[in-house]
Amino acid sequence: MSCGAGGPVGTQAADYRRDFTGGTNASNLGLVKPNILFVAGRSSCVQVLESAAQQASLLPDVCDTAAHAVERLVSQSYSALVVDLEALGAENVLRMAHLLPAAERPVVFAMVSDRIPVATAYEFRANFVLYKPLQAEQVLRALRAARGFMPMERRRSARKVTKSLVHFDLPGSMGYPAMLLDVNATGMSVQTTGAIPLRDTVPFRLQLPQGAIVRGAAEVLWTDSSGRAGLIFSKLATRARLSIVSWLTAQQDRRKRGTGHLTLAAGSL
């Protein structure tokens, strides 16, 4: 099987938390085994990556498309992310990874080839580079080198924020993903990986965390240089609006009961 080798990119890996202690101490602290998300098209690459991950004591999770990878990054926590830069939509996966809070941001590996220069990995702020065709021993060495920088989940963690995705249908980009920051009965604010143009209406599809799918259209009221945007609902069926209100009420009741699961505040946009 052939599919890269790895080497660190710059010093950015040092930005990640070193809270892996390993051995018995990790078990006593309630640390969960780190997991790693793969976005790689070729089956031979996936086989090499999965084998190396298991040897490095990582739990592999494979995505078949970049769109699925973006959804998983937002809804789940990953210690590491491996993205083939030749995969369709790879740039959106990498941008979304860097939108996550620093403590939840995975260590990023970028797979490059003769057709994709290493400079591209620098542009997307990858921490490590894997060269195709991958060599099993070199991939394993790279994963082990990055192991200490990978954030860990703790079983005894008191609170975990639930995130959600919004998909917009923009000209030339159907299903453009954004991270939902805030929502109420009249509108929402989002964090995008690029920029949403100011326009009259933008069709959207919102998956409420552990809730219903809401569809409608919204007007973009403002955007900023960081990719955030505020929108007001311009077309939203009564049933969809009630779904949002019902969901927000359920979250408020849950917080009052002290379950520790919050989500999104119904604050001002």
CSV table of N, CA, C and O in Angstrom, one decimal, residues 194-268:
chain,number,residue,atom,x,y,z
A,194,GLY,N,-15.7,32.1,4.7
A,194,GLY,CA,-15.2,33.1,3.7
A,194,GLY,C,-16.0,34.4,3.9
A,194,GLY,O,-15.8,35.1,4.9
A,195,ALA,N,-17.0,34.6,3.0
A,195,ALA,CA,-17.8,35.8,3.2
A,195,ALA,C,-19.1,35.6,2.5
A,195,ALA,O,-19.2,35.0,1.4
A,196,ILE,N,-20.2,36.1,3.1
A,196,ILE,CA,-21.5,36.0,2.5
A,196,ILE,C,-21.9,37.4,1.9
A,196,ILE,O,-21.8,38.4,2.7
A,197,PRO,N,-22.2,37.5,0.7
A,197,PRO,CA,-22.5,38.9,0.1
A,197,PRO,C,-23.7,39.5,0.7
A,197,PRO,O,-24.7,38.8,1.0
A,198,LEU,N,-23.7,40.8,0.9
A,198,LEU,CA,-25.0,41.5,1.3
A,198,LEU,C,-26.0,41.4,0.1
A,198,LEU,O,-25.7,41.8,-1.0
A,199,ARG,N,-27.1,40.8,0.4
A,199,ARG,CA,-28.1,40.6,-0.7
A,199,ARG,C,-29.5,40.6,0.0
A,199,ARG,O,-29.6,40.4,1.2
A,200,ASP,N,-30.5,40.7,-0.9
A,200,ASP,CA,-31.9,40.7,-0.3
A,200,ASP,C,-32.3,39.4,0.4
A,200,ASP,O,-32.7,39.5,1.6
A,201,THR,N,-32.1,38.3,-0.2
A,201,THR,CA,-32.5,37.0,0.4
A,201,THR,C,-31.5,35.9,0.1
A,201,THR,O,-31.0,35.9,-1.0
A,202,VAL,N,-31.3,35.1,1.1
A,202,VAL,CA,-30.4,33.9,0.9
A,202,VAL,C,-31.1,32.7,1.4
A,202,VAL,O,-31.4,32.7,2.6
A,203,PRO,N,-31.4,31.7,0.6
A,203,PRO,CA,-32.0,30.5,1.1
A,203,PRO,C,-31.1,29.8,2.1
A,203,PRO,O,-29.9,29.8,1.9
A,204,PHE,N,-31.6,29.2,3.1
A,204,PHE,CA,-30.8,28.5,4.1
A,204,PHE,C,-31.5,27.2,4.6
A,204,PHE,O,-32.7,27.1,4.5
A,205,ARG,N,-30.6,26.4,5.2
A,205,ARG,CA,-31.1,25.2,5.8
A,205,ARG,C,-30.4,25.1,7.1
A,205,ARG,O,-29.1,25.0,7.2
A,206,LEU,N,-31.1,25.1,8.2
A,206,LEU,CA,-30.5,25.0,9.6
A,206,LEU,C,-30.9,23.8,10.3
A,206,LEU,O,-32.0,23.4,10.5
A,207,GLN,N,-29.8,23.0,10.8
A,207,GLN,CA,-30.1,21.8,11.6
A,207,GLN,C,-29.9,22.2,13.0
A,207,GLN,O,-28.8,22.5,13.5
A,208,LEU,N,-31.0,22.4,13.8
A,208,LEU,CA,-30.9,22.7,15.2
A,208,LEU,C,-30.2,21.5,15.9
A,208,LEU,O,-30.5,20.4,15.7
A,209,PRO,N,-29.3,21.8,16.9
A,209,PRO,CA,-28.6,20.7,17.6
A,209,PRO,C,-29.7,19.8,18.3
A,209,PRO,O,-30.5,20.3,19.0
A,210,GLN,N,-29.7,18.5,18.0
A,210,GLN,CA,-30.6,17.6,18.5
A,210,GLN,C,-32.1,18.1,18.3
A,210,GLN,O,-32.9,17.8,19.2
A,211,GLY,N,-32.3,18.7,17.2
A,211,GLY,CA,-33.6,19.2,16.9
A,211,GLY,C,-34.0,19.1,15.5
A,211,GLY,O,-33.4,18.3,14.7
A,212,ALA,N,-35.0,19.9,15.0
A,212,ALA,CA,-35.5,19.8,13.7
A,212,ALA,C,-34.6,20.5,12.7
A,212,ALA,O,-33.8,21.3,13.0
A,213,ILE,N,-34.9,20.2,11.4
A,213,ILE,CA,-34.3,21.0,10.3
A,213,ILE,C,-35.2,22.1,9.9
A,213,ILE,O,-36.4,21.9,9.7
A,214,VAL,N,-34.7,23.3,9.9
A,214,VAL,CA,-35.5,24.5,9.6
A,214,VAL,C,-35.0,25.1,8.3
A,214,VAL,O,-33.8,25.3,8.1
A,215,ARG,N,-35.9,25.3,7.4
A,215,ARG,CA,-35.6,25.9,6.1
A,215,ARG,C,-36.3,27.2,5.9
A,215,ARG,O,-37.4,27.4,6.4
A,216,GLY,N,-35.7,28.1,5.2
A,216,GLY,CA,-36.3,29.4,4.9
A,216,GLY,C,-35.3,30.3,4.1
A,216,GLY,O,-34.5,29.8,3.4
A,217,ALA,N,-35.6,31.6,4.2
A,217,ALA,CA,-34.7,32.5,3.5
A,217,ALA,C,-34.4,33.7,4.5
A,217,ALA,O,-35.2,34.0,5.4
A,218,ALA,N,-33.2,34.3,4.4
A,218,ALA,CA,-32.9,35.4,5.3
A,218,ALA,C,-32.2,36.5,4.6
A,218,ALA,O,-31.6,36.2,3.5
A,219,GLU,N,-32.3,37.7,5.1
A,219,GLU,CA,-31.6,38.8,4.5
A,219,GLU,C,-30.3,39.1,5.3
A,219,GLU,O,-30.3,39.1,6.6
A,220,VAL,N,-29.2,39.3,4.6
A,220,VAL,CA,-27.9,39.5,5.3
A,220,VAL,C,-27.9,41.0,5.7
A,220,VAL,O,-27.9,41.9,4.8
A,221,LEU,N,-27.9,41.3,7.0
A,221,LEU,CA,-27.9,42.7,7.5
A,221,LEU,C,-26.5,43.2,7.6
A,221,LEU,O,-26.3,44.4,7.4
A,222,TRP,N,-25.5,42.4,8.0
A,222,TRP,CA,-24.2,42.9,8.2
A,222,TRP,C,-23.2,41.8,8.1
A,222,TRP,O,-23.5,40.6,8.3
A,223,THR,N,-22.0,42.1,7.7
A,223,THR,CA,-20.9,41.1,7.7
A,223,THR,C,-19.6,41.9,8.2
A,223,THR,O,-19.6,43.1,8.3
A,224,ASP,N,-18.6,41.1,8.6
A,224,ASP,CA,-17.3,41.8,9.0
A,224,ASP,C,-16.2,41.0,8.4
A,224,ASP,O,-16.3,40.0,7.8
A,225,SER,N,-15.0,41.5,8.7
A,225,SER,CA,-13.8,41.0,8.0
A,225,SER,C,-13.4,39.6,8.5
A,225,SER,O,-12.6,38.9,7.9
A,226,SER,N,-13.9,39.2,9.7
A,226,SER,CA,-13.6,37.9,10.3
A,226,SER,C,-14.5,36.8,9.7
A,226,SER,O,-14.3,35.6,10.0
A,227,GLY,N,-15.5,37.1,8.9
A,227,GLY,CA,-16.4,36.1,8.3
A,227,GLY,C,-17.7,36.0,9.0
A,227,GLY,O,-18.5,35.2,8.7
A,228,ARG,N,-17.9,36.8,10.1
A,228,ARG,CA,-19.2,36.8,10.8
A,228,ARG,C,-20.3,37.5,10.0
A,228,ARG,O,-20.0,38.5,9.3
A,229,ALA,N,-21.5,37.1,10.2
A,229,ALA,CA,-22.6,37.8,9.5
A,229,ALA,C,-23.9,37.7,10.4
A,229,ALA,O,-24.1,36.8,11.1
A,230,GLY,N,-24.7,38.7,10.3
A,230,GLY,CA,-26.0,38.8,10.9
A,230,GLY,C,-27.1,38.8,9.9
A,230,GLY,O,-27.0,39.5,8.9
A,231,LEU,N,-28.1,37.9,10.1
A,231,LEU,CA,-29.2,37.8,9.2
A,231,LEU,C,-30.5,37.9,9.9
A,231,LEU,O,-30.7,37.4,11.0
A,232,ILE,N,-31.5,38.4,9.2
A,232,ILE,CA,-32.9,38.4,9.7
A,232,ILE,C,-33.7,37.6,8.8
A,232,ILE,O,-33.6,37.6,7.6
A,233,PHE,N,-34.6,36.8,9.4
A,233,PHE,CA,-35.4,35.9,8.6
A,233,PHE,C,-36.4,36.7,7.7
A,233,PHE,O,-37.2,37.5,8.3
A,234,SER,N,-36.4,36.5,6.4
A,234,SER,CA,-37.3,37.2,5.5
A,234,SER,C,-38.4,36.2,5.0
A,234,SER,O,-39.5,36.7,4.6
A,235,LYS,N,-38.1,35.0,5.1
A,235,LYS,CA,-39.1,34.0,4.7
A,235,LYS,C,-38.9,32.7,5.6
A,235,LYS,O,-38.0,32.0,5.5
A,236,LEU,N,-39.9,32.6,6.5
A,236,LEU,CA,-39.8,31.5,7.4
A,236,LEU,C,-41.3,31.0,7.8
A,236,LEU,O,-42.0,31.8,8.3
A,237,ALA,N,-41.6,29.8,7.5
A,237,ALA,CA,-43.0,29.3,7.8
A,237,ALA,C,-43.2,29.3,9.3
A,237,ALA,O,-42.3,29.2,10.1
A,238,THR,N,-44.5,29.5,9.6
A,238,THR,CA,-44.9,29.6,11.0
A,238,THR,C,-44.4,28.3,11.8
A,238,THR,O,-43.9,28.4,12.9
A,239,ARG,N,-44.5,27.2,11.1
A,239,ARG,CA,-44.1,25.9,11.8
A,239,ARG,C,-42.6,25.9,12.1
A,239,ARG,O,-42.2,25.5,13.1
A,240,ALA,N,-41.8,26.5,11.1
A,240,ALA,CA,-40.4,26.5,11.3
A,240,ALA,C,-40.0,27.5,12.4
A,240,ALA,O,-39.2,27.2,13.3
A,241,ARG,N,-40.7,28.6,12.5
A,241,ARG,CA,-40.4,29.6,13.6
A,241,ARG,C,-40.8,29.0,14.9
A,241,ARG,O,-40.1,29.2,15.9
A,242,LEU,N,-41.9,28.3,15.0
A,242,LEU,CA,-42.3,27.6,16.2
A,242,LEU,C,-41.3,26.6,16.6
A,242,LEU,O,-41.0,26.4,17.8
A,243,SER,N,-40.7,25.9,15.7
A,243,SER,CA,-39.6,24.9,16.0
A,243,SER,C,-38.4,25.6,16.6
A,243,SER,O,-37.9,25.0,17.6
A,244,ILE,N,-38.1,26.7,16.2
A,244,ILE,CA,-36.9,27.5,16.8
A,244,ILE,C,-37.3,27.9,18.2
A,244,ILE,O,-36.5,27.7,19.1
A,245,VAL,N,-38.5,28.5,18.4
A,245,VAL,CA,-38.9,29.0,19.7
A,245,VAL,C,-39.0,27.8,20.7
A,245,VAL,O,-38.6,27.9,21.8
A,246,SER,N,-39.6,26.7,20.2
A,246,SER,CA,-39.7,25.5,21.1
A,246,SER,C,-38.4,25.0,21.5
A,246,SER,O,-38.1,24.6,22.6
A,247,TRP,N,-37.4,24.9,20.5
A,247,TRP,CA,-36.1,24.4,20.8
A,247,TRP,C,-35.4,25.3,21.8
A,247,TRP,O,-34.7,24.8,22.7
A,248,LEU,N,-35.5,26.7,21.6
A,248,LEU,CA,-34.8,27.6,22.5
A,248,LEU,C,-35.4,27.4,23.9
A,248,LEU,O,-34.6,27.5,24.9
A,249,THR,N,-36.7,27.3,24.0
A,249,THR,CA,-37.3,27.1,25.3
A,249,THR,C,-36.8,25.9,26.0
A,249,THR,O,-36.5,25.8,27.2
A,250,ALA,N,-36.7,24.8,25.3
A,250,ALA,CA,-36.2,23.5,25.8
A,250,ALA,C,-34.8,23.7,26.3
A,250,ALA,O,-34.4,23.1,27.4
A,251,GLN,N,-33.9,24.5,25.6
A,251,GLN,CA,-32.6,24.7,26.1
A,251,GLN,C,-32.5,25.5,27.4
A,251,GLN,O,-31.7,25.2,28.3
A,252,GLN,N,-33.4,26.5,27.5
A,252,GLN,CA,-33.4,27.3,28.7
A,252,GLN,C,-33.9,26.5,29.9
A,252,GLN,O,-33.3,26.6,31.0
A,253,ASP,N,-34.9,25.6,29.7
A,253,ASP,CA,-35.3,24.7,30.7
A,253,ASP,C,-34.2,23.8,31.2
A,253,ASP,O,-34.0,23.5,32.3
A,254,ARG,N,-33.5,23.3,30.2
A,254,ARG,CA,-32.4,22.3,30.5
A,254,ARG,C,-31.3,23.0,31.3
A,254,ARG,O,-30.8,22.5,32.3
A,255,ARG,N,-31.0,24.3,31.0
A,255,ARG,CA,-30.0,25.0,31.7
A,255,ARG,C,-30.4,25.2,33.2
A,255,ARG,O,-29.7,25.2,34.1
A,256,LYS,N,-31.7,25.6,33.3
A,256,LYS,CA,-32.3,25.8,34.7
A,256,LYS,C,-32.2,24.5,35.5
A,256,LYS,O,-32.0,24.6,36.7
A,257,ARG,N,-32.3,23.4,34.9
A,257,ARG,CA,-32.2,22.1,35.6
A,257,ARG,C,-30.7,21.7,35.9
A,257,ARG,O,-30.5,20.8,36.6
A,258,GLY,N,-29.8,22.5,35.4
A,258,GLY,CA,-28.4,22.3,35.6
A,258,GLY,C,-27.8,21.1,34.9
A,258,GLY,O,-26.9,20.5,35.5
A,259,THR,N,-28.3,20.8,33.7
A,259,THR,CA,-27.7,19.6,33.0
A,259,THR,C,-26.4,19.9,32.4
A,259,THR,O,-25.6,19.0,32.1
A,260,GLY,N,-26.0,21.2,32.3
A,260,GLY,CA,-24.7,21.5,31.7
A,260,GLY,C,-24.6,21.4,30.2
A,260,GLY,O,-23.5,21.5,29.7
A,261,HIS,N,-25.7,21.3,29.5
A,261,HIS,CA,-25.6,21.3,28.0
A,261,HIS,C,-26.1,22.6,27.5
A,261,HIS,O,-27.3,22.8,27.4
A,262,LEU,N,-25.3,23.4,27.1
A,262,LEU,CA,-25.9,24.6,26.5
A,262,LEU,C,-25.6,24.6,25.0
A,262,LEU,O,-24.7,24.1,24.5
A,263,THR,N,-26.2,25.6,24.5
A,263,THR,CA,-26.2,25.6,23.1
A,263,THR,C,-26.0,27.0,22.7
A,263,THR,O,-24.9,27.5,22.9
A,264,LEU,N,-27.0,27.6,22.2
A,264,LEU,CA,-26.9,28.9,21.6
A,264,LEU,C,-27.8,29.9,22.3
A,264,LEU,O,-28.9,29.6,22.6
A,265,ALA,N,-27.3,31.1,22.7
A,265,ALA,CA,-28.1,32.0,23.4
A,265,ALA,C,-29.1,32.7,22.4
A,265,ALA,O,-28.8,32.9,21.2
A,266,ALA,N,-30.2,33.1,22.9
A,266,ALA,CA,-31.2,33.8,22.1
A,266,ALA,C,-31.0,35.3,22.2
A,266,ALA,O,-31.9,36.0,22.5
A,267,GLY,N,-29.8,35.7,22.1
A,267,GLY,CA,-29.5,37.2,22.3
A,267,GLY,C,-29.7,38.0,21.1
A,267,GLY,O,-30.3,37.6,20.1
A,268,SER,N,-29.3,39.2,21.2
A,268,SER,CA,-29.5,40.1,20.0
A,268,SER,C,-28.5,39.8,18.9
A,268,SER,O,-27.5,39.3,19.1
